[in-house]
mmCIF file of C-alpha atoms in Angstrom:
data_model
loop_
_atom_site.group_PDB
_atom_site.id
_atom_site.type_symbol
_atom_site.label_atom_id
_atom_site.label_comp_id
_atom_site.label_asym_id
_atom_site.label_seq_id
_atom_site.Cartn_x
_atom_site.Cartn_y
_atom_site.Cartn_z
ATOM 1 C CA UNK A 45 60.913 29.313 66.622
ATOM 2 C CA UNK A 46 60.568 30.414 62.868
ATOM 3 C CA UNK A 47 62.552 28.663 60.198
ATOM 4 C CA UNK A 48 63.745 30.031 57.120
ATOM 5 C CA UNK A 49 65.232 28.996 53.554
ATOM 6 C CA UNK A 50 68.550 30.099 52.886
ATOM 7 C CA UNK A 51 68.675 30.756 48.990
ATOM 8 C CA UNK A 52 72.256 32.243 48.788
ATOM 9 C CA UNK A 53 74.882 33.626 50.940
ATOM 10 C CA UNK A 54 78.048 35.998 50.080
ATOM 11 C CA UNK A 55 81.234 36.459 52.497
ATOM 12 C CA UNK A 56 81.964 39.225 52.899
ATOM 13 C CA UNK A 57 85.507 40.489 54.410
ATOM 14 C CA UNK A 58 84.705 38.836 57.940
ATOM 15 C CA UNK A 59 80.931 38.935 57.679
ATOM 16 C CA UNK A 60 78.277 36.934 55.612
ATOM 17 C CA UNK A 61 75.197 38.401 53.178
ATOM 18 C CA UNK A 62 72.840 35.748 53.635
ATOM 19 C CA UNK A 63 69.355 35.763 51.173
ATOM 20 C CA UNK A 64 66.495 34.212 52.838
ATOM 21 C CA UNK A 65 62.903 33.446 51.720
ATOM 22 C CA UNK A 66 60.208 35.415 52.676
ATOM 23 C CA UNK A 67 59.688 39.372 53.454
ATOM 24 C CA UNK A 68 62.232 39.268 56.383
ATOM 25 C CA UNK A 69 59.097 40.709 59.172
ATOM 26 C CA UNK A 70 60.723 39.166 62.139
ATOM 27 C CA UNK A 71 64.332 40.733 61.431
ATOM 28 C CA UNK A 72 65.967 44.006 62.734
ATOM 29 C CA UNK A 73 69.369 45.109 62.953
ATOM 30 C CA UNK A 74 70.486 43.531 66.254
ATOM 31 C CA UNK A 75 68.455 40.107 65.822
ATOM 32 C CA UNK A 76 69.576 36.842 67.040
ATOM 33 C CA UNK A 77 69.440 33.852 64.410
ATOM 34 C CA UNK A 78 70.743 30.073 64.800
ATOM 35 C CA UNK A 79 72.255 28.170 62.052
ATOM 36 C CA UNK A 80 71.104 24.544 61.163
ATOM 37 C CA UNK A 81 73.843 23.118 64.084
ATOM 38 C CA UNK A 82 72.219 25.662 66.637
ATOM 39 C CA UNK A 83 75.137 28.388 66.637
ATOM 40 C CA UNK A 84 74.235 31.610 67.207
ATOM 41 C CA UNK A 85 74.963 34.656 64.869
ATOM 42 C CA UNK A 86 73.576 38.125 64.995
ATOM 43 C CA UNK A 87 72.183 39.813 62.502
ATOM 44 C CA UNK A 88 74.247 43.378 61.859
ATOM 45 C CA UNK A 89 71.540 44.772 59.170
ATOM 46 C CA UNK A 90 68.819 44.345 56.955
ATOM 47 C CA UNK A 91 69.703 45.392 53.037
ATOM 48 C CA UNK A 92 67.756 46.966 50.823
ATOM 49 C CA UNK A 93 67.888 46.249 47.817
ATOM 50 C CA UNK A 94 66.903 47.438 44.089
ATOM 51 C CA UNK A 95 64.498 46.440 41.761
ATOM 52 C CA UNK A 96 60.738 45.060 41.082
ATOM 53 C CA UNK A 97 59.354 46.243 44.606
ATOM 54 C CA UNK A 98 57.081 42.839 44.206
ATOM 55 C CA UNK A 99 59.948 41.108 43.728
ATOM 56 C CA UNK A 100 62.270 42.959 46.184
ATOM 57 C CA UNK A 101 59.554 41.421 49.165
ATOM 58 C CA UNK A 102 59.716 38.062 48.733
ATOM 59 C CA UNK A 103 62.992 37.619 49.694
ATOM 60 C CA UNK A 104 65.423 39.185 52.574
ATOM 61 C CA UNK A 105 69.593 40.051 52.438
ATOM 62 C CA UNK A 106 70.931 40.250 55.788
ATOM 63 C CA UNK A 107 74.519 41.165 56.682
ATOM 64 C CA UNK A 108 75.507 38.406 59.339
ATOM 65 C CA UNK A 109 78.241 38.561 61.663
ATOM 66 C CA UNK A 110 80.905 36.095 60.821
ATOM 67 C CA UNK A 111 80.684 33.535 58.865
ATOM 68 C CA UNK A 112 77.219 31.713 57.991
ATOM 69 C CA UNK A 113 77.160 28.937 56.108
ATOM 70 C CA UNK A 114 73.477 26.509 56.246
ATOM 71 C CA UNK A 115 70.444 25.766 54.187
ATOM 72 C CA UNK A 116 68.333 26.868 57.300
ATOM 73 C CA UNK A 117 68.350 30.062 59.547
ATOM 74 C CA UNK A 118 65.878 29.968 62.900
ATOM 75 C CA UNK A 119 65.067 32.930 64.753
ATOM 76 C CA UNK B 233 73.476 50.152 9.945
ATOM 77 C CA UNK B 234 70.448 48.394 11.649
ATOM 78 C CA UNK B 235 70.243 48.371 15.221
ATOM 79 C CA UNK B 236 68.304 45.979 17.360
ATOM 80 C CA UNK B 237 64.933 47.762 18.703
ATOM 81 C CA UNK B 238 65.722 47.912 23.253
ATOM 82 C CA UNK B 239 63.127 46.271 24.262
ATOM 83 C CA UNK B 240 59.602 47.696 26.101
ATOM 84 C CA UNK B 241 60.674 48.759 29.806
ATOM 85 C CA UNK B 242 64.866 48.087 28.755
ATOM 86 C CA UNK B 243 66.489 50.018 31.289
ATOM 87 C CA UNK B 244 69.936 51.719 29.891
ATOM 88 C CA UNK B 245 73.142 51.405 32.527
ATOM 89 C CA UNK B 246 74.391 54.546 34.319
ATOM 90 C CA UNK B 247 77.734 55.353 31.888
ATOM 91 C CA UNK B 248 80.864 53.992 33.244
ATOM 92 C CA UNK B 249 82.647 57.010 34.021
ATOM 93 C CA UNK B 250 79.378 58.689 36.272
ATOM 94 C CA UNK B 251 79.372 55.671 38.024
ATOM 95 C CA UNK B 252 82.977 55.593 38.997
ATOM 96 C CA UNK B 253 82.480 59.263 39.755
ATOM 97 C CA UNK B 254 79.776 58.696 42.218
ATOM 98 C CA UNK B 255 81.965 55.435 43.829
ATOM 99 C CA UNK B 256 84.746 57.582 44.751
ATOM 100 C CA UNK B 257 82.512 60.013 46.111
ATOM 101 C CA UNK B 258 81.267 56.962 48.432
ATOM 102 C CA UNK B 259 84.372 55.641 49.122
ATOM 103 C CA UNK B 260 86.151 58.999 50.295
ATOM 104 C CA UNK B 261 83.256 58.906 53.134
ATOM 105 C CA UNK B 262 84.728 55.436 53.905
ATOM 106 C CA UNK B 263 82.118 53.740 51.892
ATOM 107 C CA UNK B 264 83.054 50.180 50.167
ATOM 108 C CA UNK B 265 81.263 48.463 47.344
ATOM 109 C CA UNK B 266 81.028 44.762 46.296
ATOM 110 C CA UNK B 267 81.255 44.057 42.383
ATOM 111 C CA UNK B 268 81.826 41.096 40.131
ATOM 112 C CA UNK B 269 80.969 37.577 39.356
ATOM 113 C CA UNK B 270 80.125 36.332 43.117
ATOM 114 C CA UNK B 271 78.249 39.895 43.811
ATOM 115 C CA UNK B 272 76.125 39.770 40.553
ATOM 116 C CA UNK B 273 75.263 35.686 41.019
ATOM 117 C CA UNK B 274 74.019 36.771 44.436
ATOM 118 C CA UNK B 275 72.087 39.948 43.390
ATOM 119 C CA UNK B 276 70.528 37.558 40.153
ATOM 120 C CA UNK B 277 69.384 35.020 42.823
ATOM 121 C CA UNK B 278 66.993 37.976 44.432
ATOM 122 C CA UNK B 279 66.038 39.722 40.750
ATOM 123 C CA UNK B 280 67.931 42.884 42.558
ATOM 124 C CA UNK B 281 70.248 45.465 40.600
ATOM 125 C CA UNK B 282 72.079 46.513 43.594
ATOM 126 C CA UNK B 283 71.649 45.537 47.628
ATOM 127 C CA UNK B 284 72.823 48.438 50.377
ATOM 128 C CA UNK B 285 73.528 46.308 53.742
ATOM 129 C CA UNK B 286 74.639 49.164 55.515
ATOM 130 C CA UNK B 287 75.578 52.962 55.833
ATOM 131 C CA UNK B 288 78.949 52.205 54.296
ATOM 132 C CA UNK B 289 78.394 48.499 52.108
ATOM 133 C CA UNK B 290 76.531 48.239 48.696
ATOM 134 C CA UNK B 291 76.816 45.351 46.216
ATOM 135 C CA UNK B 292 76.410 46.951 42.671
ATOM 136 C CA UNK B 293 75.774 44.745 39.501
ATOM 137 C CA UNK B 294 77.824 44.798 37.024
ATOM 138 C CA UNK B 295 75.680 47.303 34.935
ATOM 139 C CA UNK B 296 73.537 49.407 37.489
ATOM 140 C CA UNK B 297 71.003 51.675 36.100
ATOM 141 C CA UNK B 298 71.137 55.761 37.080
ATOM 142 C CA UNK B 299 68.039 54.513 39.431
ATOM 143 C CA UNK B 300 69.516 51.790 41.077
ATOM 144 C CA UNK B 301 72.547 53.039 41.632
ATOM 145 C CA UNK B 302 71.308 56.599 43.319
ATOM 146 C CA UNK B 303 68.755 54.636 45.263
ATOM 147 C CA UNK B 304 71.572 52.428 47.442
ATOM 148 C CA UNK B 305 73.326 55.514 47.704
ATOM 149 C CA UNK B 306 69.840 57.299 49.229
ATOM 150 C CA UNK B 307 69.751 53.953 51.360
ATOM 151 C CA UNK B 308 72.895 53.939 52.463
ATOM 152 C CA UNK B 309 72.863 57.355 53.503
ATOM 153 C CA UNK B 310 69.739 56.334 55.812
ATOM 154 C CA UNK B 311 71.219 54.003 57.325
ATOM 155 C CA UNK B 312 74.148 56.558 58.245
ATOM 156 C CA UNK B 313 71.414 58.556 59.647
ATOM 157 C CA UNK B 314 70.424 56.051 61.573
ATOM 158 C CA UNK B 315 66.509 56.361 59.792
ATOM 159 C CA UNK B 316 66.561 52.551 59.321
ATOM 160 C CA UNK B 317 66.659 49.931 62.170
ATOM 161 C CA UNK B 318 66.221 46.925 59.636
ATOM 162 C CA UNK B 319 62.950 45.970 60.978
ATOM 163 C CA UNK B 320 60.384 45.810 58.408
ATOM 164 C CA UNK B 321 58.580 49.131 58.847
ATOM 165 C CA UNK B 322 61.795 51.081 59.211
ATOM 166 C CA UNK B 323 62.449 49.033 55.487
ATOM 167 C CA UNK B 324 59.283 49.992 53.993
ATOM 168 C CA UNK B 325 59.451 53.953 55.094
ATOM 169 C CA UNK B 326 62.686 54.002 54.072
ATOM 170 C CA UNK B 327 61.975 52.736 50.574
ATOM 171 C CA UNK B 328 59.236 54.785 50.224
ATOM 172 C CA UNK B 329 61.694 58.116 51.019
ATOM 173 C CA UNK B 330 64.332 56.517 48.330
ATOM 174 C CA UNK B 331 61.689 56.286 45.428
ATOM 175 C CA UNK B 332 59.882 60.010 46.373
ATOM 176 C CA UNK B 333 63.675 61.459 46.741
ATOM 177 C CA UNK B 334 63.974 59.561 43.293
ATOM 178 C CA UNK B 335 60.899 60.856 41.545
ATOM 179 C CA UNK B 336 61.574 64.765 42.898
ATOM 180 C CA UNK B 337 65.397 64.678 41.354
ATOM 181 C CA UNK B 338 64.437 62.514 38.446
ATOM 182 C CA UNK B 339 66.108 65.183 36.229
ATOM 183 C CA UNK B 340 68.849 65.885 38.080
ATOM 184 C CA UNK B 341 69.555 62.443 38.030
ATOM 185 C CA UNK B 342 68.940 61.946 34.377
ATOM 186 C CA UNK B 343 66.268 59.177 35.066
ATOM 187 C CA UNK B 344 64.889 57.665 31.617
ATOM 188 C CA UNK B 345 61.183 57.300 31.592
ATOM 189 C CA UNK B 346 61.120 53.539 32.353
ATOM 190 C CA UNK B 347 63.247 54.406 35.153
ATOM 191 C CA UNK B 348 60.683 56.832 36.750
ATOM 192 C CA UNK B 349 57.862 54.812 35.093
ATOM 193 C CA UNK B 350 59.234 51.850 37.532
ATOM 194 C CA UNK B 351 59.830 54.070 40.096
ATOM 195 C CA UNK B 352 56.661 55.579 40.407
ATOM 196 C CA UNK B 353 55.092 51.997 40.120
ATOM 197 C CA UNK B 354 57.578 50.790 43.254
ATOM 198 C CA UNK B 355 56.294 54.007 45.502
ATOM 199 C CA UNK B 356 52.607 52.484 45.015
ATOM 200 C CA UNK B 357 53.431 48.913 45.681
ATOM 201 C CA UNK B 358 55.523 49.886 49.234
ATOM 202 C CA UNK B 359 53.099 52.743 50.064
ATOM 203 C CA UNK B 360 50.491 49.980 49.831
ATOM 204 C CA UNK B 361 52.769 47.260 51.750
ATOM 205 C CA UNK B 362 52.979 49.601 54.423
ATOM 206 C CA UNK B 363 49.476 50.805 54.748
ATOM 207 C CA UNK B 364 48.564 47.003 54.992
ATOM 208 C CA UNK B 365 50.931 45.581 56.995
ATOM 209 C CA UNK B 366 50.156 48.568 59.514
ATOM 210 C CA UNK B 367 46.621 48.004 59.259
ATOM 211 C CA UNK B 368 47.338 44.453 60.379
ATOM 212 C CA UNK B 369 48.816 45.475 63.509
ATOM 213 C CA UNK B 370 46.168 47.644 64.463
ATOM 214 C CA UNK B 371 48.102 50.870 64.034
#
């Protein structure tokens, strides 16, 4: 099981934006992810998002389904 | 009346009034946007201008350049075409469609020259993501 750093998240309406470290290579729209208490969320879809492409692949936005709040997403 | 020299690279905002243009033209395909304090706190923590997380969901900053603000709307059209599953090569073809589609209307979209200068320098850097992260799988 992978662990990641959550850096931000963002409700919205029902759902949760959640920034993570790292380029995001184990996500797809669809994924399963656990919170830091072992719930289970799915992941709806990766962003994309805008600005130094360097910079753009460090980090991850994913739109998850309800809503997310820990310091550490597994998958 | 002295004015401050922009600075190398400044990037101008898309004017208000194109941008509110293009919005409605989003949300009357039952598109919705996120703006404002919470939305441009969250895009600063990522160094992003805008974020598409789906077909029909962008988060905008609060002063989106022409580029940024055409590219979420190339992504988010994608992702109504179903071109992008989220996984990381679907991400990184994806991108490198936005930025080409980009460079090719680049005066229809009134891109400034830092705008396709960046541009052109973010086709090279995913082209090259891609190329190595495919190599790495063996494909």
């Amino acid at each position: 099981m992978l662990v990641y750093n959550v850096i931000a998240t963002l409700p919205i309406e029902e759902n949760t934006s959640v920034l993570i470290d790292g380029d995001g290579k184990d996500f797809k729209n669809g994924t399963g992810v656990l919170d830091d208490k072992g719930f289970p969320y799915e992941v709806l879809s990766v962003g994309m998002s805008c600005g130094d492409a360097d910079e753009m692949l460090k980090r991850t936005s994913l739109l998850i389904k309800g809503n997310f709040a820990s310091e550490k997403l597994y998958v | 009346m002295y004015r401050k020299p922009k600075p190398e690279g400044y990037v101008e905002p898309m004017p208000k009034k194109q941008f509110f243009k293009l919005l409605k033209e989003f949300k009357a395909i039952g598109g919705t946007f996120g703006m404002g304090e919470d939305v441009d706190r969250f895009l600063e923590m990522q160094n992003a201008e805008a974020s598409t997380l789906n077909g029909f969901l962008i988060l905008f900053s609060s002063k989106p350049s022409r580029s940024a603000v055409y590219e979420e709307l190339i992504h988010a059209e994608q992702y109504r075409n179903n071109k992008n599953d989220g996984s990381y090569r679907s991400r990184l073809e994806n991108e490198i469609e936005a930025q080409e589609i980009l460079i090719e209307k680049a005066d229809e979209y009134e891109l400034t020259e830092p705008e396709i200068v960046q541009t052109k320098k973010a086709l090279a850097s995913y082209k090259k993501e891609l190329q190595e992260y495919l190599s790495e799988r063996g494909n």
